[in-house]
Tab-separated table of C-alpha atoms and ligand atoms in Angstrom:
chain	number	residue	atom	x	y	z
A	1	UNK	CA	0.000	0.000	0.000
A	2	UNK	CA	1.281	3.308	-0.943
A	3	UNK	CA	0.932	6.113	1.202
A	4	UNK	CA	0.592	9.130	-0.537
A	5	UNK	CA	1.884	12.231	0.871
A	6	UNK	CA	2.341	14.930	-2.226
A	7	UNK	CA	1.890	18.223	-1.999
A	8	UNK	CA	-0.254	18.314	-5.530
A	9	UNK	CA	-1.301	17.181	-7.563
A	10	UNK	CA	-2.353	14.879	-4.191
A	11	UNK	CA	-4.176	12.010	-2.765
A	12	UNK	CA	-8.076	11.647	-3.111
A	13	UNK	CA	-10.127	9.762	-1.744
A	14	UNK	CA	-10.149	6.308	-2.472
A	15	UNK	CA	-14.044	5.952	-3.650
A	16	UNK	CA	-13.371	8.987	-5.639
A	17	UNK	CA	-10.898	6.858	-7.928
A	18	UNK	CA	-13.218	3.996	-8.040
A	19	UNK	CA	-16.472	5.906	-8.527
A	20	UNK	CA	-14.637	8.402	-11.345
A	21	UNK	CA	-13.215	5.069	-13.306
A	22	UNK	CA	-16.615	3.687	-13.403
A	23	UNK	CA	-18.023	6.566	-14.981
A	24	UNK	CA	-14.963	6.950	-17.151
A	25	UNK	CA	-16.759	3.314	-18.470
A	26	UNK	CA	-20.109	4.148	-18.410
A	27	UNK	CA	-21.512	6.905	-16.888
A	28	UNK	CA	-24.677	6.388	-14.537
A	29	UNK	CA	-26.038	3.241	-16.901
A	30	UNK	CA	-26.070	5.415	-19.943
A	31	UNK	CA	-23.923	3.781	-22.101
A	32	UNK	CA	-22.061	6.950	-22.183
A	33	UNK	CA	-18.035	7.294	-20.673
A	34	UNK	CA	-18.320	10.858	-18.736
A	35	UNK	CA	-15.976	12.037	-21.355
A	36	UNK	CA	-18.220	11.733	-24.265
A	37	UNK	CA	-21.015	13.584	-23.140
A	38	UNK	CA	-22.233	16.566	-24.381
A	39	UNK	CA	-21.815	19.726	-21.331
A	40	UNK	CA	-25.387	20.950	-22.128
A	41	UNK	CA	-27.115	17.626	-21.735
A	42	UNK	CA	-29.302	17.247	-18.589
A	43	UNK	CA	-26.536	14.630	-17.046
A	44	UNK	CA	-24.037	17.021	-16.511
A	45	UNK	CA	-26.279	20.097	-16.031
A	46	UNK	CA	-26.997	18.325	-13.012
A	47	UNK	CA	-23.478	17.522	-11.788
A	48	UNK	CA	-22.493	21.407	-12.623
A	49	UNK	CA	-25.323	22.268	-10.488
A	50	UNK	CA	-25.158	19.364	-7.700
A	51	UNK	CA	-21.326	20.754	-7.304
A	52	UNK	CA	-21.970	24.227	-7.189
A	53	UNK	CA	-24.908	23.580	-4.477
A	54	UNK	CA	-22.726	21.536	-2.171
A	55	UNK	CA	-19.682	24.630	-2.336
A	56	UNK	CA	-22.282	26.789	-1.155
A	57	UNK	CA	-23.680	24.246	1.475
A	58	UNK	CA	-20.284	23.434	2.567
A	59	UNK	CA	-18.998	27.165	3.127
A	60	UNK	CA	-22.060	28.345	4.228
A	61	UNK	CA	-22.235	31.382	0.951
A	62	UNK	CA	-24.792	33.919	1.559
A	63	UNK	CA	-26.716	34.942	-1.805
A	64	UNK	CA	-24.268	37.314	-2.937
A	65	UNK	CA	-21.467	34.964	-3.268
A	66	UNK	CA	-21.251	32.603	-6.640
A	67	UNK	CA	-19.497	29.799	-7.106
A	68	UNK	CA	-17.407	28.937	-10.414
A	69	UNK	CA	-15.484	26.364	-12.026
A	70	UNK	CA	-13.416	27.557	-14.292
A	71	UNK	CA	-10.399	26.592	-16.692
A	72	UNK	CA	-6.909	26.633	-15.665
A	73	UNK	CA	-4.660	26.505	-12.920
A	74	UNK	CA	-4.802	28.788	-9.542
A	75	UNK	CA	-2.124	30.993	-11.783
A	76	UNK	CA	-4.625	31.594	-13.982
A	77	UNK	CA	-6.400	33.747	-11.462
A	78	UNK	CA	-3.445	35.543	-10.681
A	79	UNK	CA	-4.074	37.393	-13.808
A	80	UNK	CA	-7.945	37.065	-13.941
A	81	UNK	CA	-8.700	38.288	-10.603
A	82	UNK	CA	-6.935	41.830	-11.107
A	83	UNK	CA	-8.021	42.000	-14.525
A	84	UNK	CA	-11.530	41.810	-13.550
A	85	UNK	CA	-11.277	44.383	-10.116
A	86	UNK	CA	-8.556	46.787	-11.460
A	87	UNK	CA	-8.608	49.869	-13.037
A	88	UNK	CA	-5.368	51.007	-14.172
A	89	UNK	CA	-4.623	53.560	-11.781
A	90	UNK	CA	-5.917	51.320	-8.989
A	91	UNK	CA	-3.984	50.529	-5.985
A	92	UNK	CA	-4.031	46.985	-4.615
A	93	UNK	CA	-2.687	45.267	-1.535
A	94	UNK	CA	-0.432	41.896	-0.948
A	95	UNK	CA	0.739	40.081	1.618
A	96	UNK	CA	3.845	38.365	0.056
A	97	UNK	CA	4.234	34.981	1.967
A	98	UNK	CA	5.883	32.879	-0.488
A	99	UNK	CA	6.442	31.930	-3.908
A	100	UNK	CA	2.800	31.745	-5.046
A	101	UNK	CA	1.918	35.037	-3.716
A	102	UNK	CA	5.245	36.272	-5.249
A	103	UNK	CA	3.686	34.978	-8.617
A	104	UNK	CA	0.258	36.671	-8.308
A	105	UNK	CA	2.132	39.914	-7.244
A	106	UNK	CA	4.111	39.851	-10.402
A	107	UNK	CA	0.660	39.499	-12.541
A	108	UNK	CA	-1.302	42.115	-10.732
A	109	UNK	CA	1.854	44.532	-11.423
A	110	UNK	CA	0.355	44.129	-15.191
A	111	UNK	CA	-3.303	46.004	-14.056
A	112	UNK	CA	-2.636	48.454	-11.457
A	113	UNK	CA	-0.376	49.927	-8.526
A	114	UNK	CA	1.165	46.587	-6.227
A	115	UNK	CA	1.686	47.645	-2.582
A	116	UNK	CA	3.453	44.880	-0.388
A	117	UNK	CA	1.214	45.160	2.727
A	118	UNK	CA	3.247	42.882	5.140
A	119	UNK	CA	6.071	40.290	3.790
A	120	UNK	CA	8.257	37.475	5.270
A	121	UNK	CA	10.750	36.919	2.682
A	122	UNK	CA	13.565	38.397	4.473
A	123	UNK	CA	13.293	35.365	7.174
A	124	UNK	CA	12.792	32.766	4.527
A	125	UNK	CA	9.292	32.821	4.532
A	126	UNK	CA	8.859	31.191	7.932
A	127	UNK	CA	6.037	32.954	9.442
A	128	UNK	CA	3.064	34.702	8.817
A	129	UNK	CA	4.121	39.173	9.432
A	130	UNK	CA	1.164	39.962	12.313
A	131	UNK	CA	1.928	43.916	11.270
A	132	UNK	CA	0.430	44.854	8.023
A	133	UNK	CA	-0.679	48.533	6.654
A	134	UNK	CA	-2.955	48.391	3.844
A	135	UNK	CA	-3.732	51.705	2.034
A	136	UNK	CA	-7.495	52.486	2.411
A	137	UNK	CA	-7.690	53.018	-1.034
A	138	UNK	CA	-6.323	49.772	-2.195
A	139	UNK	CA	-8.715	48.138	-4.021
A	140	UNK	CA	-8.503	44.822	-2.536
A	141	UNK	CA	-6.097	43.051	0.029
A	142	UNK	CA	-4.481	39.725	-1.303
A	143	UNK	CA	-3.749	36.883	0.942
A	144	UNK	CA	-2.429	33.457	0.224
A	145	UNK	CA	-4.603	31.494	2.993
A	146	UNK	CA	-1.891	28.623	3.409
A	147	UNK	CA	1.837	28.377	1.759
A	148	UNK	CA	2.343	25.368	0.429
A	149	UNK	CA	6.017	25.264	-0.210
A	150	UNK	CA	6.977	26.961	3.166
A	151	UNK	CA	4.337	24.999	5.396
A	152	UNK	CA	2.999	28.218	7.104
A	153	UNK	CA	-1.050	29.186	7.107
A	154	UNK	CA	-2.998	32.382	8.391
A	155	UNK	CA	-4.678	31.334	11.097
A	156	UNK	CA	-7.289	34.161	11.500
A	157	UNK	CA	-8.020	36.308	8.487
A	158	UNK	CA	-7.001	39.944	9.310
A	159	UNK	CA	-9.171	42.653	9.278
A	160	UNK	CA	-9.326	45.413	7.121
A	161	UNK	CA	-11.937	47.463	5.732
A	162	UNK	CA	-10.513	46.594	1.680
A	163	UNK	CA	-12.265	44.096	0.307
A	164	UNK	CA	-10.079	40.333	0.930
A	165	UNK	CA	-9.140	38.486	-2.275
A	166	UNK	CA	-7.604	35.088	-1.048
A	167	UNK	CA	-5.998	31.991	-3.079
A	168	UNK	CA	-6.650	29.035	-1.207
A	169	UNK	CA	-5.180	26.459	-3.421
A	170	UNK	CA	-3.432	24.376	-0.818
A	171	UNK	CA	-6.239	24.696	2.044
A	172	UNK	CA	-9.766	25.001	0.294
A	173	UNK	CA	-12.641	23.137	2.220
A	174	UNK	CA	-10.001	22.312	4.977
A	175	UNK	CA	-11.053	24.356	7.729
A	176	UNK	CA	-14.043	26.884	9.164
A	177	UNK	CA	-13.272	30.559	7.950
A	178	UNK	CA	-16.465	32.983	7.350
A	179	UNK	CA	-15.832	32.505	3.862
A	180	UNK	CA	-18.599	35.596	3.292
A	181	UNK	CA	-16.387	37.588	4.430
A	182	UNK	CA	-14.039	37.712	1.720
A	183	UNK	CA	-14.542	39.277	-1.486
A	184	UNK	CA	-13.218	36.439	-3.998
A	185	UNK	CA	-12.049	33.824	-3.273
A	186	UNK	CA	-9.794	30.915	-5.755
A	187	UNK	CA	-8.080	28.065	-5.355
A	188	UNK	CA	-6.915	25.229	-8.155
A	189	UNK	CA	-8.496	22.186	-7.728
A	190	UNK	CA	-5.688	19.612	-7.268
A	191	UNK	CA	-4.558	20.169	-3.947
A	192	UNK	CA	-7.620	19.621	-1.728
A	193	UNK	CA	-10.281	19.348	-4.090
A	194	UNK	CA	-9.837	17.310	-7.385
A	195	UNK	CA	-7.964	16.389	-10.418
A	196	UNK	CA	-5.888	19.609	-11.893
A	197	UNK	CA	-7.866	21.348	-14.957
A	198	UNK	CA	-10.011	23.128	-12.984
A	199	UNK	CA	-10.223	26.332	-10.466
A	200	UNK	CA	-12.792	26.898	-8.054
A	201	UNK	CA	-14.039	30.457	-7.961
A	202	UNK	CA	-15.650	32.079	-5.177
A	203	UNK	CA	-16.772	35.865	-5.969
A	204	UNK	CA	-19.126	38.206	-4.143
A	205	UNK	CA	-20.720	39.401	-7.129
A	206	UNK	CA	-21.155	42.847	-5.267
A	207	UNK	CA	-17.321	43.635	-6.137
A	208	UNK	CA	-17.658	43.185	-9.975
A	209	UNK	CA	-18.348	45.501	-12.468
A	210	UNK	CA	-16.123	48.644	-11.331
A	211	UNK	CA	-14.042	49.036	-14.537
A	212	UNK	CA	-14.270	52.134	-16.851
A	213	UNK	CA	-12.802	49.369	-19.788
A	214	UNK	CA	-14.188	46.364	-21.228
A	215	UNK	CA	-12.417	42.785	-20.378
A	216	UNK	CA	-12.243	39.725	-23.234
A	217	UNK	CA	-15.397	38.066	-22.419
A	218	UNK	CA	-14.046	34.784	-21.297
A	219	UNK	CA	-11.920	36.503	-18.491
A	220	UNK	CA	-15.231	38.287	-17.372
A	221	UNK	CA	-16.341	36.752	-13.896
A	222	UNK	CA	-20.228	37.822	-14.804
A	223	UNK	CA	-20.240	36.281	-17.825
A	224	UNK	CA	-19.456	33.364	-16.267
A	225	UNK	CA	-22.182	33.481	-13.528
A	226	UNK	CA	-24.535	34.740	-15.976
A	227	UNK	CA	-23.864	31.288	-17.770
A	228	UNK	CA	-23.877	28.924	-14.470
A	229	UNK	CA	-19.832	28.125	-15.592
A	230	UNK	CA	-20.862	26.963	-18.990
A	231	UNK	CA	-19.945	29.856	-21.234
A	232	UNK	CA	-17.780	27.760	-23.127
A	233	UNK	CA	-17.182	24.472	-22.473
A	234	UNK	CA	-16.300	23.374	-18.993
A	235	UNK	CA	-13.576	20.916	-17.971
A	236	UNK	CA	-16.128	17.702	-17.876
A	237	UNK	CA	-14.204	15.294	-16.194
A	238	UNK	CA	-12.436	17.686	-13.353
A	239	UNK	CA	-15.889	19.232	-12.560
A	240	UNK	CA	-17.198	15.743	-12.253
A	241	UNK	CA	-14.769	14.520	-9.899
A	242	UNK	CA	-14.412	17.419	-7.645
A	243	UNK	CA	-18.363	16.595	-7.185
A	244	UNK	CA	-17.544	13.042	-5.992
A	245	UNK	CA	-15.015	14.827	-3.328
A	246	UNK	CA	-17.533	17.263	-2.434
A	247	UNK	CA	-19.849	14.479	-1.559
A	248	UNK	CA	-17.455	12.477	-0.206
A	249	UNK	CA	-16.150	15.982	2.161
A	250	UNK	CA	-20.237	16.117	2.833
A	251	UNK	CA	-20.724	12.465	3.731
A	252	UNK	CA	-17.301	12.828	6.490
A	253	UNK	CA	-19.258	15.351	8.307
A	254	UNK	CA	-18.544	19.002	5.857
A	255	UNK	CA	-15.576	21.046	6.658
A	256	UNK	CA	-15.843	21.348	10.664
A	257	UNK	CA	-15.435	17.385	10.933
A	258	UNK	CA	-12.617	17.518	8.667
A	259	UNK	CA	-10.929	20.483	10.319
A	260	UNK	CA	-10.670	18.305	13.503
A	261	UNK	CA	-9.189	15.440	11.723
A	262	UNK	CA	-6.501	17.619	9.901
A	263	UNK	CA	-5.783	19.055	13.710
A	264	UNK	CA	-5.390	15.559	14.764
A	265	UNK	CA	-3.644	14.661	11.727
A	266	UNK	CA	-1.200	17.848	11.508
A	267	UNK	CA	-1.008	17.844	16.009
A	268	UNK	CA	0.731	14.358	15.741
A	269	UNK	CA	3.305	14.900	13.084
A	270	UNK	CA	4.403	18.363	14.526
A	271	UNK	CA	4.483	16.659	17.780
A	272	UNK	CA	6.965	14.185	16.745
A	273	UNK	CA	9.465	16.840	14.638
A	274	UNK	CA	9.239	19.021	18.182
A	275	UNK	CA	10.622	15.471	20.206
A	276	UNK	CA	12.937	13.799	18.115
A	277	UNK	CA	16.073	14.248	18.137
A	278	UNK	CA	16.680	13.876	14.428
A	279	UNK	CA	14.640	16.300	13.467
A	280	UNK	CA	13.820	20.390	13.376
A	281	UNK	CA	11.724	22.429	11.256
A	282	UNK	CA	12.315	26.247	11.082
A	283	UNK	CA	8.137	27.529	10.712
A	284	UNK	CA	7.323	29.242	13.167
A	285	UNK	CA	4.853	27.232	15.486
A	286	UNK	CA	2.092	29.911	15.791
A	287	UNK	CA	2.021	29.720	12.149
A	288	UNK	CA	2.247	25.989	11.460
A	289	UNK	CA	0.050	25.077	7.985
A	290	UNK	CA	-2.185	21.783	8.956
A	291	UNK	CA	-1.812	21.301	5.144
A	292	UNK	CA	1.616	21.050	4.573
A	293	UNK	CA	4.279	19.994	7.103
A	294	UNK	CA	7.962	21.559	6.367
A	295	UNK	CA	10.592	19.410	7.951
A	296	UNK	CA	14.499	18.566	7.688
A	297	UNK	CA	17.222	16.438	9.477
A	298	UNK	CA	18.817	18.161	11.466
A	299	UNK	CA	22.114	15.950	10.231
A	300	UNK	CA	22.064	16.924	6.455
A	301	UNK	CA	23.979	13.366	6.270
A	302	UNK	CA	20.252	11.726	7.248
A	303	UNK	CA	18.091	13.133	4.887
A	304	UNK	CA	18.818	10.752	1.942
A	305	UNK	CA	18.752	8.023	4.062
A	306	UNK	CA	15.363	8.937	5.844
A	307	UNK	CA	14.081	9.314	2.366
A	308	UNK	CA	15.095	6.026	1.186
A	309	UNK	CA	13.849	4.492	4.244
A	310	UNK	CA	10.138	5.843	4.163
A	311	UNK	CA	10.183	5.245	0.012
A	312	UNK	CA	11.116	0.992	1.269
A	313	UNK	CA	8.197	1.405	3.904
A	314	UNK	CA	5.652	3.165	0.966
A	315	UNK	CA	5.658	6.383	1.721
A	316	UNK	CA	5.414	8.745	-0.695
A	317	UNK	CA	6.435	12.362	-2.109
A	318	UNK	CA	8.019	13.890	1.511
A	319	UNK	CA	10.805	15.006	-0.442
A	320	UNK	CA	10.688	18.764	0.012
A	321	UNK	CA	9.970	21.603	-2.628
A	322	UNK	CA	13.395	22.481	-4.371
A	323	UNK	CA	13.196	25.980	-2.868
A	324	UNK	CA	12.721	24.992	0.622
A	325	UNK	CA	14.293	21.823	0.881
A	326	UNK	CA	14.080	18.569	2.995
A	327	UNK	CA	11.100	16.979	3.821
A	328	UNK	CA	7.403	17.621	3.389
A	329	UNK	CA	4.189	16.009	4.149
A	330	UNK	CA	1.229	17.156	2.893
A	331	UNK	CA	-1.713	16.147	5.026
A	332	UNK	CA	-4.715	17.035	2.506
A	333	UNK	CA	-8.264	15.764	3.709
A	334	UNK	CA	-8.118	12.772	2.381
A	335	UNK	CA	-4.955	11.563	3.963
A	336	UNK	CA	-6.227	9.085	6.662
A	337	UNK	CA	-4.966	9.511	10.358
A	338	UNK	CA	-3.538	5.788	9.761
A	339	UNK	CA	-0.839	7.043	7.322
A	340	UNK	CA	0.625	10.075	9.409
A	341	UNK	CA	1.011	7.731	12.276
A	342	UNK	CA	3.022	5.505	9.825
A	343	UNK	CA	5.210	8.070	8.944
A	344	UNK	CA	5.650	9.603	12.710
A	345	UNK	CA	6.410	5.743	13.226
A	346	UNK	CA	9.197	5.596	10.740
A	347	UNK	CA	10.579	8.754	12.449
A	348	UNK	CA	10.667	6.957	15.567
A	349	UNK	CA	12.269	3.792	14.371
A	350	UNK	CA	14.890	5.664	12.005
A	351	UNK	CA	15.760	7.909	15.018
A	352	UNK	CA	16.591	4.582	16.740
A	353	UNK	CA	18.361	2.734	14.203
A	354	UNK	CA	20.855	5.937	13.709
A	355	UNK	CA	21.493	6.512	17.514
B	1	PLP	C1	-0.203	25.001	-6.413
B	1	PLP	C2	-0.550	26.385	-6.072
B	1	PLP	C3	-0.749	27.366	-7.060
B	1	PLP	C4	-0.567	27.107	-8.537
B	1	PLP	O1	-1.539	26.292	-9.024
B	1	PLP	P1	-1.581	25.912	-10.575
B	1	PLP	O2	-2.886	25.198	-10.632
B	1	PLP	O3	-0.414	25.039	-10.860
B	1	PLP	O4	-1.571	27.152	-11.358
B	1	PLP	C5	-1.102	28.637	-6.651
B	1	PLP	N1	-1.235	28.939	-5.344
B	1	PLP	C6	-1.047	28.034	-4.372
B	1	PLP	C7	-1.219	28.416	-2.944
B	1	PLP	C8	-0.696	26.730	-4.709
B	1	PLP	O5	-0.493	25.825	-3.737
């Protein structure tokens, strides 16, 4: 049994393989494979809608907030979402926490004025900055909810009066946030959601439709709620299976039951870096991400070794990002309890076998 620990695309659940492959075959005792059918016929009308209904049910969206699925990666937003809430001589507000926020920074420097509102590059991106000034007239204030590659996550939302854009690509649906509270809201499927090939969009339509220009028509948010997410064809198949997860995420008990397992989950791995010997991790512990877990030997000389020892015992994909190194285990909702005590276990016994 292989124990999947990648930081995305990641794990799923397993029913979500085996109910996706059967409709891959024949979808619902059509006759039809999911990937043949048409995206206006009542079939997968209904899945659009059945996934769009359980978003809402699962974050709790007032009326004013719509739910998308939409083409492309997460860093497809970064240029969508300033495109559709900038006008050129618009100021708008980042925190810059990491490489992904780095990216959408560098894209939103393309439709108006950037202000770095807080920033924790100068310590290696190892904490969340608790001091931010955001201009009052920034047009929005851009957060990146949970850094995957560093391993640290906001753990309350700050406050501002600007509206809050936030990409939560590596922590969607993972824990309780008043998600009405923010103004958009993205994150790319294959992390904690799906397959890859699809975004999830989350927009208070309230903010949209500020621009003195016109935008192509395919970038335009209302266009696409105007059209339920079928103004051109959607992404079938990754629409489809985030679905099955949603049910799945609704059938463990929605996003409070699964916030308590990722505690649990994330509590017992950062418990065992903190005792053993072997090993350290450099996030800050206020800011810990439940999500991803950033780790290293503290001997560089064990790292290979500890690798090669939890790849024999079928674990996989804790080798760390190639900017931040060493180890890390991402601990997505579907990753049972049962696999991070395996891993904590192989700490244990490869701390022994070293000493
Ligand atoms: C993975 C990731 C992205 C990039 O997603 P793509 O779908 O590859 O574009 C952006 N932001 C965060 C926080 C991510 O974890």
């Amino acid at each position: 049994m292989i124990h999947n620990f990648n930081a995305g695309p990641s794990i799923l659940p397993r029913e979500v393989f085996e109910e996706a492959s059967v409709a891959v075959l024949n979808y619902n005792d059509t006759g039809l494979s999911i990937l043949e059918m048409g995206h206006r016929t009542p079939e997968f009308t209904a899945i659009m809608e059945e996934a769009r209904s359980l978003v809402k049910e699962l974050m709790q969206l007032d009326e004013h907030h719509k739910v998308l699925f939409l083409h492309g990666g997460a860093s497809t937003q970064f240029m969508q979402v300033p495109m559709n809430l900038l006008n050129p001589k618009d100021t708008v507000a980042f925190a810059d926490t990491g490489v992904w926020s780095s990216k959408a920074i560098k894209e939103a420097r393309l439709f108006g004025k950037v202000e770095i509102a807080c920033s924790s590059k100068e310590k290696g991106y190892t904490f969340i900055p608790n001091d931010f000034a955001v201009p009052n007239d920034a047009r929005y204030f851009h957060i990146t909810t949970n850094n995957t590659i560093y391993g640290t996550q906001w753990k309350s939302i700050p406050q501002t009066s600007n509206v809050m854009v936030a990409d939560m690509s590596s922590d969607i649906l993972s824990r309780q946030l008043d998600f009405n509270s923010f103004g958009l809201i993205y994150a790319g499927a294959q992390k904690n959601m799906g397959p890859a090939g699809v975004n999830l969009v989350v927009v208070d339509e309230r903010i949209l439709g500020k621009l003195k220009h016109q935008i192509p028509t395919i970038m335009d948010y209302r266009y696409h709620i105007q059209e339920e997410s079928m103004l051109n064809t959607p992404p079938v198949f990754a629409v489809y299976v985030c679905l099955l997860t949603l049910r799945w995420l609704k059938k463990m008990g929605g996003v409070a039951a699964i916030e308590k397992r990722n505690q649990e989950k994330a509590d017992l791995l950062y418990a065992e870096i903190d005792n053993n010997e072997l090993f350290t991790t450099s996030v800050q512990k206020h800011d810990r991400s439940l999500m991803n877990v950033c780790f290293a030997a503290k001997n560089p000389e064990h790292e290979k070794m500890f690798l090669d020892f939890t790849v024999a015992n079928g674990v996989y994909g804790i080798k760390g990002h190639r900017l931040s190194g060493a180890f890390r285990a991402s601990l997505y909702n579907a990753m049972p309890l049962s696999s991070v005590q395996l891993l904590v276990e192989l700490m244990q016994t490869f701390s022994q076998s070293v000493a």
